GROMACS .gro file of C-alpha atoms in nm:
model
  226
    1MET     CA    1   3.531   7.758  -6.291
    2ALA     CA    2   3.584   7.421  -6.105
    3GLU     CA    3   3.313   7.153  -6.230
    4THR     CA    4   3.061   7.046  -5.972
    5ASP     CA    5   2.936   6.704  -5.869
    6ASP     CA    6   2.618   6.790  -6.068
    7THR     CA    7   2.795   6.854  -6.392
    8ARG     CA    8   3.104   6.602  -6.361
    9TYR     CA    9   3.062   6.233  -6.439
   10PRO     CA   10   3.213   6.084  -6.115
   11SER     CA   11   3.465   5.803  -6.176
   12PRO     CA   12   3.409   5.473  -5.990
   13ARG     CA   13   3.723   5.556  -5.804
   14ASP     CA   14   3.577   5.885  -5.689
   15LEU     CA   15   3.255   5.731  -5.602
   16LYS     CA   16   3.401   5.453  -5.419
   17ALA     CA   17   3.576   5.687  -5.183
   18LEU     CA   18   3.236   5.864  -5.128
   19ILE     CA   19   3.084   5.548  -5.054
   20GLU     CA   20   3.353   5.463  -4.792
   21ALA     CA   21   3.316   5.817  -4.640
   22GLU     CA   22   2.942   5.748  -4.605
   23ARG     CA   23   3.010   5.429  -4.441
   24THR     CA   24   3.163   5.611  -4.155
   25GLY     CA   25   2.831   5.771  -4.061
   26LEU     CA   26   3.050   6.112  -4.006
   27PRO     CA   27   2.958   6.416  -4.175
   28PHE     CA   28   3.223   6.511  -4.434
   29VAL     CA   29   3.274   6.757  -4.737
   30HIS     CA   30   3.414   6.712  -5.081
   31TRP     CA   31   3.527   6.902  -5.359
   32ARG     CA   32   3.749   6.903  -5.656
   33ASP     CA   33   4.053   7.115  -5.697
   34GLY     CA   34   4.192   7.317  -6.027
   35ALA     CA   35   4.284   7.001  -6.176
   36GLY     CA   36   3.966   6.822  -6.133
   37ALA     CA   37   4.104   6.578  -5.864
   38GLN     CA   38   3.841   6.498  -5.579
   39HIS     CA   39   3.918   6.573  -5.211
   40ILE     CA   40   3.723   6.449  -4.904
   41LEU     CA   41   3.758   6.610  -4.554
   42MET     CA   42   3.603   6.423  -4.273
   43LEU     CA   43   3.415   6.636  -4.013
   44GLY     CA   44   3.481   6.414  -3.694
   45SER     CA   45   3.380   6.523  -3.345
   46ASP     CA   46   3.730   6.612  -3.266
   47ARG     CA   47   3.725   6.887  -3.530
   48GLY     CA   48   3.668   7.263  -3.425
   49GLN     CA   49   3.622   7.561  -3.639
   50LEU     CA   50   3.758   7.516  -4.001
   51LYS     CA   51   3.902   7.791  -4.225
   52ILE     CA   52   3.808   7.810  -4.577
   53GLY     CA   53   4.007   8.023  -4.825
   54ARG     CA   54   4.296   8.073  -5.058
   55ARG     CA   55   4.568   8.039  -4.805
   56GLU     CA   56   4.771   7.724  -4.804
   57SER     CA   57   4.730   7.704  -4.432
   58CYS     CA   58   4.343   7.694  -4.440
   59ASP     CA   59   4.171   7.363  -4.365
   60ILE     CA   60   3.989   7.377  -4.686
   61ALA     CA   61   4.265   7.554  -4.900
   62LEU     CA   62   4.118   7.662  -5.237
   63THR     CA   63   4.453   7.781  -5.358
   64TRP     CA   64   4.392   7.772  -5.720
   65ASP     CA   65   4.080   7.995  -5.723
   66PRO     CA   66   4.149   8.351  -5.773
   67GLU     CA   67   3.788   8.458  -5.666
   68VAL     CA   68   3.852   8.312  -5.328
   69SER     CA   69   3.969   8.535  -5.055
   70ARG     CA   70   4.278   8.440  -4.847
   71LEU     CA   71   4.025   8.378  -4.543
   72HIS     CA   72   3.684   8.325  -4.707
   73ALA     CA   73   3.472   8.168  -4.473
   74LEU     CA   74   3.440   7.936  -4.156
   75LEU     CA   75   3.290   7.597  -4.090
   76GLU     CA   76   3.200   7.547  -3.726
   77PRO     CA   77   3.036   7.240  -3.540
   78VAL     CA   78   2.748   7.350  -3.323
   79GLY     CA   79   2.637   7.045  -3.124
   80ASP     CA   80   2.567   6.766  -3.392
   81GLN     CA   81   2.517   7.044  -3.666
   82TRP     CA   82   2.772   7.216  -3.879
   83THR     CA   83   2.736   7.593  -3.964
   84LEU     CA   84   2.879   7.782  -4.251
   85ILE     CA   85   2.989   8.149  -4.153
   86ASP     CA   86   3.062   8.442  -4.373
   87GLU     CA   87   3.035   8.750  -4.168
   88GLY     CA   88   3.198   8.987  -4.418
   89LEU     CA   89   3.529   8.772  -4.455
   90SER     CA   90   3.520   8.751  -4.816
   91ARG     CA   91   3.493   9.004  -5.096
   92ASN     CA   92   3.282   8.774  -5.335
   93GLY     CA   93   3.058   8.625  -5.080
   94SER     CA   94   2.966   8.265  -4.989
   95PHE     CA   95   2.677   8.077  -5.140
   96VAL     CA   96   2.452   7.784  -5.020
   97ASN     CA   97   2.271   7.609  -5.322
   98ARG     CA   98   2.308   7.939  -5.515
   99ASP     CA   99   2.169   8.161  -5.234
  100ARG     CA  100   2.408   8.410  -5.081
  101ILE     CA  101   2.437   8.381  -4.719
  102HIS     CA  102   2.489   8.651  -4.461
  103GLY     CA  103   2.628   8.558  -4.127
  104ARG     CA  104   2.558   8.213  -4.015
  105HIS     CA  105   2.388   7.926  -4.225
  106ARG     CA  106   2.310   7.580  -4.075
  107LEU     CA  107   2.397   7.302  -4.331
  108ASN     CA  108   2.191   7.006  -4.440
  109ASN     CA  109   2.290   6.686  -4.616
  110ARG     CA  110   2.390   6.742  -4.980
  111ASP     CA  111   2.401   7.140  -4.947
  112GLN     CA  112   2.625   7.282  -5.217
  113MET     CA  113   2.837   7.560  -5.109
  114CYS     CA  114   3.024   7.791  -5.341
  115PHE     CA  115   3.327   8.024  -5.285
  116GLY     CA  116   3.451   8.210  -5.566
  117GLY     CA  117   3.421   7.953  -5.852
  118THR     CA  118   3.472   7.628  -5.638
  119HIS     CA  119   3.183   7.414  -5.515
  120VAL     CA  120   3.218   7.227  -5.190
  121VAL     CA  121   2.956   6.971  -5.101
  122PHE     CA  122   2.841   6.893  -4.743
  123ARG     CA  123   2.728   6.538  -4.680
  124SER     CA  124   2.583   6.420  -4.358
  125PRO     CA  125   2.486   6.048  -4.394
  126ASN     CA  126   2.315   5.988  -4.057
  127SER     CA  127   2.069   6.267  -4.135
  128GLU     CA  128   1.878   6.074  -4.371
  129ARG     CA  129   1.845   5.766  -4.167
  130GLY     CA  130   1.498   5.691  -4.330
  131SER     CA  131   1.645   5.691  -4.673
  132GLN     CA  132   1.871   5.460  -4.874
  133SER     CA  133   2.202   5.630  -4.899
  134THR     CA  134   2.510   5.525  -5.106
  135ALA     CA  135   2.669   5.354  -4.830
  136ARG     CA  136   2.377   5.111  -4.745
  137ALA     CA  137   2.325   5.040  -5.109
  138ALA     CA  138   2.675   4.905  -5.103
  139GLY     CA  139   2.660   4.732  -4.794
  140ALA     CA  140   2.587   4.363  -4.891
  141PRO     CA  141   2.523   4.324  -5.272
  142SER     CA  142   2.644   3.960  -5.266
  143GLY     CA  143   2.300   3.866  -5.134
  144ILE     CA  144   2.120   4.018  -5.411
  145LEU     CA  145   1.972   3.758  -5.668
  146LEU     CA  146   1.983   3.860  -6.020
  147THR     CA  147   1.779   3.724  -6.307
  148GLU     CA  148   1.973   3.622  -6.631
  149ARG     CA  149   1.865   3.926  -6.822
  150LYS     CA  150   1.968   4.163  -6.523
  151ARG     CA  151   2.295   3.991  -6.504
  152LYS     CA  152   2.363   4.039  -6.878
  153VAL     CA  153   2.263   4.400  -6.856
  154LEU     CA  154   2.494   4.450  -6.561
  155ILE     CA  155   2.785   4.300  -6.731
  156GLU     CA  156   2.764   4.509  -7.039
  157LEU     CA  157   2.721   4.830  -6.827
  158CYS     CA  158   3.048   4.740  -6.648
  159ARG     CA  159   3.240   4.616  -6.937
  160PRO     CA  160   3.405   4.928  -7.058
  161ILE     CA  161   3.556   4.976  -6.697
  162ALA     CA  162   3.631   4.617  -6.635
  163GLU     CA  163   3.810   4.601  -6.953
  164LYS     CA  164   3.963   4.935  -6.903
  165THR     CA  165   3.847   5.061  -7.262
  166SER     CA  166   3.661   5.362  -7.124
  167PRO     CA  167   3.640   5.536  -6.783
  168THR     CA  168   3.253   5.551  -6.801
  169PRO     CA  169   3.010   5.279  -6.817
  170ALA     CA  170   2.827   5.159  -7.153
  171THR     CA  171   2.555   5.373  -7.286
  172ASN     CA  172   2.202   5.221  -7.328
  173PRO     CA  173   2.236   5.192  -7.706
  174VAL     CA  174   2.562   5.027  -7.675
  175ILE     CA  175   2.411   4.770  -7.417
  176ALA     CA  176   2.095   4.722  -7.649
  177ALA     CA  177   2.314   4.632  -7.945
  178LYS     CA  178   2.538   4.378  -7.767
  179LEU     CA  179   2.241   4.196  -7.620
  180TYR     CA  180   2.000   4.223  -7.912
  181ILE     CA  181   1.719   4.399  -7.719
  182THR     CA  182   1.560   4.752  -7.732
  183VAL     CA  183   1.693   5.072  -7.552
  184ASP     CA  184   1.365   5.068  -7.375
  185THR     CA  185   1.422   4.726  -7.238
  186VAL     CA  186   1.774   4.832  -7.110
  187LYS     CA  187   1.622   5.142  -6.951
  188ALA     CA  188   1.348   4.920  -6.757
  189VAL     CA  189   1.614   4.671  -6.641
  190LEU     CA  190   1.844   4.937  -6.533
  191ARG     CA  191   1.551   5.105  -6.315
  192GLU     CA  192   1.494   4.757  -6.165
  193LEU     CA  193   1.863   4.732  -6.075
  194PHE     CA  194   1.884   5.084  -5.926
  195ASP     CA  195   1.565   4.981  -5.711
  196GLN     CA  196   1.715   4.652  -5.619
  197PHE     CA  197   2.061   4.799  -5.512
  198GLY     CA  198   1.904   5.097  -5.330
  199LEU     CA  199   2.032   5.351  -5.570
  200SER     CA  200   1.715   5.510  -5.691
  201LYS     CA  201   1.738   5.834  -5.477
  202LEU     CA  202   2.103   5.914  -5.596
  203PRO     CA  203   2.134   6.181  -5.833
  204GLN     CA  204   2.076   6.083  -6.198
  205ASN     CA  205   2.451   6.105  -6.314
  206GLU     CA  206   2.580   5.904  -6.003
  207LYS     CA  207   2.350   5.603  -6.061
  208ARG     CA  208   2.522   5.414  -6.335
  209THR     CA  209   2.884   5.473  -6.203
  210ALA     CA  210   2.765   5.374  -5.830
  211LEU     CA  211   2.601   5.040  -5.980
  212VAL     CA  212   2.926   4.972  -6.148
  213ALA     CA  213   3.154   5.049  -5.852
  214ILE     CA  214   2.953   4.811  -5.625
  215ALA     CA  215   2.921   4.536  -5.875
  216LEU     CA  216   3.295   4.542  -5.945
  217ASP     CA  217   3.421   4.624  -5.598
  218SER     CA  218   3.206   4.367  -5.401
  219GLY     CA  219   3.307   4.089  -5.643
  220LEU     CA  220   2.950   4.038  -5.744
  221LEU     CA  221   3.084   4.009  -6.107
  222LYS     CA  222   3.423   3.834  -6.154
  223PRO     CA  223   3.688   3.888  -6.433
  224HIS     CA  224   3.564   3.563  -6.612
  225ASP     CA  225   3.231   3.746  -6.653
  226PHE     CA  226   3.384   3.998  -6.918
   0.00000   0.00000   0.00000
């Protein structure tokens, strides 16, 4: 079964791609193929009905998944909303947030669709105007002021990725050992950083990688910091 966004730790490159997709303000879907590579499909106003299935000709072609029917389901725009349709097209059914759908189902931001063993996540950034999204969090970090302690914790969090020694950020115990502080102090500082960068509402497994991606891609931290 393909790994989902909830179980796979996203890489900085993957998260950067999601941030850039959110910045457009357009709805989009993203999923991972059989090799674990991330795919993003923008759902602009010029798109009509989209086919989901195992056929290579499908708009969302899940060719590696034997549990997906050749034509499994449809995505259709209705006004400014998107609807998932499965009217008996598939043999194994279509699911949204683990509930099997019958007929039509209107999608909401971050709904997780499941076809066979593959998960496809629907994102609609503009539907959360009142909340901090990943895109807004990444908008202008250069104006954010950091205390010396926050800066040191951020540097150590980013160090494995900046120095290309690991594809994931440093753990709390590693940061604590480097800076000669307690793990609880690291956790407290990171919580403040997540709040400061508008990342608190992200899923837990995305916060650390999102913070690293923003700090490195924006130039907030420079090569000489490592």
